[in-house]
Amino acid sequence: MSDRIADIYGTRTPHARGTAWPARVDQYLDPGIDDADVDTWVQSACLLCSNGCGVDIAVKDGRMVGVRGRASDVVNHGRLGPKGLYGSTGWANAADRLTRPLVRAGGRLVETDWETAMGRIVERSKQLLDEKGPLSHGFYTSGQLFLEEYYTLAVIGKAGLGTPHMDGNTRLCTATSAAAFKESFGADGQPGSYTDIEHCDAVFLYGHNMPETQTVLWARILDRTRGADPPRIVCVDPRRTLVAMEAERTGGVHLAPRVGTNLALMNGLTRELFEHDWVDEAWVAQHTLGVDDLREVVSPYTPEHVAEICGVPADDVRRAARIFGESEAVLSTVLQGFYQSHQATAASVAVHNLHLLRGMIGRPGAGILQMNGQPTAQNNRECGADGDLPGFRNWDNPAHVQELADAWDIDPMTIPHWAPPTHAMQIFSYAETGSIELLWISATNPAVSMPESARIRRILGGDQCFVVVQDLFLTETAELADVVLPAAGWGEKTGCFTNVNRTVHLSEKAVDPPGEARSDLDIFLMYADAMGFTNESGDPLIGWRSPEEAFEAWAAITRGRPVDYTGLSYAKLRGPTGIPWPVNEEHPQGTDRLYADAVFPTDTDYCETFGHDLVTGGTVTETEHRAMNPAGRAFLKGAPYTPAHELPSDDYPLLYTTGRTVYHFHTRTKTGRSRDLNDAAPDAWVELSQADADERGITEGDWVRVESPRGAIEVRARVGNVMTGAVFAPFHYGHWEPETAPDSGADQPEGHRDASHRLANELTMTVWDPVSKQPTFKTAACQVTRTRDGDGPAPAPTTADSVTPTSSRREVRATAGGSPTSSRVLPDVPHYPLDPAQGGR
Ligand code: SF4
């Protein structure tokens, strides 16, 4: 295997349209370990992005020492990317793992035992229930727990406590995906499949920087674009990303709309389909509702009008629309560039509209992938730990509530369903004002990841709310908690998770967790036991003790719902590959893509939502929904473009946007503890255009102050790769850095750095999309000023989208399969070597 820090996507294995993606097993073992040293390989799937690549974990002497891809897995055919290879296991043995519970005493967190820590939580919880009721409790969870843990937490929250205040960090990442599905198709659920890559003749990537976010999926696309009969690529992104370069190379189009104008562009593309009769009228008449309203909404968006709003050439709008209109099978993928914007759901629904207008759904190649960012975000949404009801049930449908009450043997009035579930942004507002007085945060780091960080620090660190954090490390969030619970991580516990295209994997326990750390499931069970939650029969509310029992309880409750797990079991998941739901008697081997029959879950009695107005977020009532008689037809919904909440001004003339980059995942809790990954991207930076840099006297590597009305950061500048007027910042960096970890082997600087110096969310806003409630990380006004000279290029990688004409190759340390002191040089991209068997190097 090549050095996968320098060669992110591995060697190319081109293949023709309609042929299988070749398998190749990628593997990493810690330096000094080879195959013969491995005691055992344990089945799992990678937990470092939403792709969900099948892996086996290498175990030696009770420690995780590496991973290899599973060649038989439908998701990755053995491939792994840099994060999966170098970031999956190293964190587990870090000396700064939490191994004992901590409680705050005298203003400090001090070690204690489980009984004391849980006792404090239960005492506060019971007191609040007695005095203030269940609305005093809030839960903020993750996209990285297991299905069994989410479901258990959901039952505790909805049936034990009765609080609607439960959400996940999926609100920051994938809420729009779920919301868009519900609006168009009646329920959450990914229509498409990764196998659509093998069959499509065009790929549209909307705000989806796949080369940085899902590297293995991008490798799968590259193997098509390098093969016979390649698809054309269309890229919608304000940066000239690798996707944009591939669009140029394949005869596609790079559309670079001004930040915050996605919906205007989408309306323009939709109008072109109508104008050129690229609409399957018969299919639309039979399988959709709302075409006339949609035609009217998009009618003002001529290519020239779109050009004015978006700054995109009118002819490029025409070219992109023609590719969509004349292709036989388009695969569309969507991610945060659309989701984290002020009209997120409307823009994402517009992608569905394009497919529906062409009748292009449910057949090979004609896929929609509303992507997730996190590996288990899908489970959070399915199980109801994001506040929704489990099994894609509708909180506004009494029959759905009754189904759950029957299954849990409780009074249906205990289940909060008098109003929509509380979204994360509102949960933090309630915690800020003291309405929520107990906030329990599991496996996420909002002190770094939530918008307007200074406010989040004030909320978490204030006296108005008792904060519980369960995590692997003393994160920036855990440092502010009242009680910290040490959790077992991936490979240290058993459970299932479902990737972005509905593929369910079983992840088996490979090693014991360190010290007294416990699985998140065991922690939730401990709380439920201590609280004494019971059902109507007087039995314990939570009737399971093990992950497998929890899975079986979950599967049972999905019967008859779109997300049907009833045909799955741990035994079945121990087979060669993950399996995409629904899996049931009708589909015992799973379902590669949904809606092959063009029947959508929109029936009023079956759907997950009655829908919303895409402009205001106002809810559609059951009566209104029933009057439309959707009866299995999909909704075509449109909305006019409106400007973003915060536009450039004299004081803040640039638009600030944030995003994920290739070597790190979220707030680096795991990837920052991989020396390979961290050395490749060790510190924060911002990217600005050459013109904006020249205007401010900024050159590559200079230190700059980036300021918005809410805060400022000071980082080094990468010059060249964003459109003029835009500033891009990676969101990964808080104040923790590996040099402060006791086992780093590096010189130990004194203490932690100031949290605000490089934290991208110091600048972002507390505003959200009206339907999905996803915060708008992609638009804020800012100013950039030069503060001092740098000492070389910015610490940005040169291997992916941060490469610029002015960046230079950077030498970093390497440990992968070699000496810990060796070094590698990051190449300038694009760097797509061919597999030797295909005639390459
Ligand atoms: S693409 Fe995602 S799931 Fe696959 S190896 Fe990389 S980080 Fe892991």
PDB file of C-alpha atoms in Angstrom, residues 17 191 196 199 327-330 358-367 593-596:
ATOM      1  CA  ARG A  17     -19.636   1.871 -16.850  1.00  0.00           C
ATOM      2  CA  PRO A 191     -33.054   6.762  -2.007  1.00  0.00           C
ATOM      3  CA  ASP A 196     -25.168   4.174  -8.658  1.00  0.00           C
ATOM      4  CA  HIS A 199     -24.065   3.058 -13.580  1.00  0.00           C
ATOM      5  CA  SER A 327     -28.125  12.467 -19.246  1.00  0.00           C
ATOM      6  CA  GLU A 328     -29.664   9.078 -18.944  1.00  0.00           C
ATOM      7  CA  ALA A 329     -28.780   8.507 -15.294  1.00  0.00           C
ATOM      8  CA  VAL A 330     -27.582  11.274 -13.003  1.00  0.00           C
ATOM      9  CA  ARG A 358     -36.937  13.661 -15.016  1.00  0.00           C
ATOM     10  CA  GLY A 359     -38.408  10.554 -13.386  1.00  0.00           C
ATOM     11  CA  MET A 360     -34.867   9.779 -12.463  1.00  0.00           C
ATOM     12  CA  ILE A 361     -35.063   7.851  -9.219  1.00  0.00           C
ATOM     13  CA  GLY A 362     -35.101   4.229  -8.108  1.00  0.00           C
ATOM     14  CA  ARG A 363     -33.115   2.819 -11.023  1.00  0.00           C
ATOM     15  CA  PRO A 364     -29.387   2.078 -11.399  1.00  0.00           C
ATOM     16  CA  GLY A 365     -27.304   5.208 -11.777  1.00  0.00           C
ATOM     17  CA  ALA A 366     -30.206   7.578 -11.090  1.00  0.00           C
ATOM     18  CA  GLY A 367     -29.460   8.030  -7.434  1.00  0.00           C
ATOM     19  CA  ARG A 593     -31.992   1.509  -3.601  1.00  0.00           C
ATOM     20  CA  LEU A 594     -35.390   2.802  -2.574  1.00  0.00           C
ATOM     21  CA  TYR A 595     -38.391   3.778  -4.678  1.00  0.00           C
ATOM     22  CA  ALA A 596     -37.832   1.393  -7.568  1.00  0.00           C
TER      23      ALA A 596
END
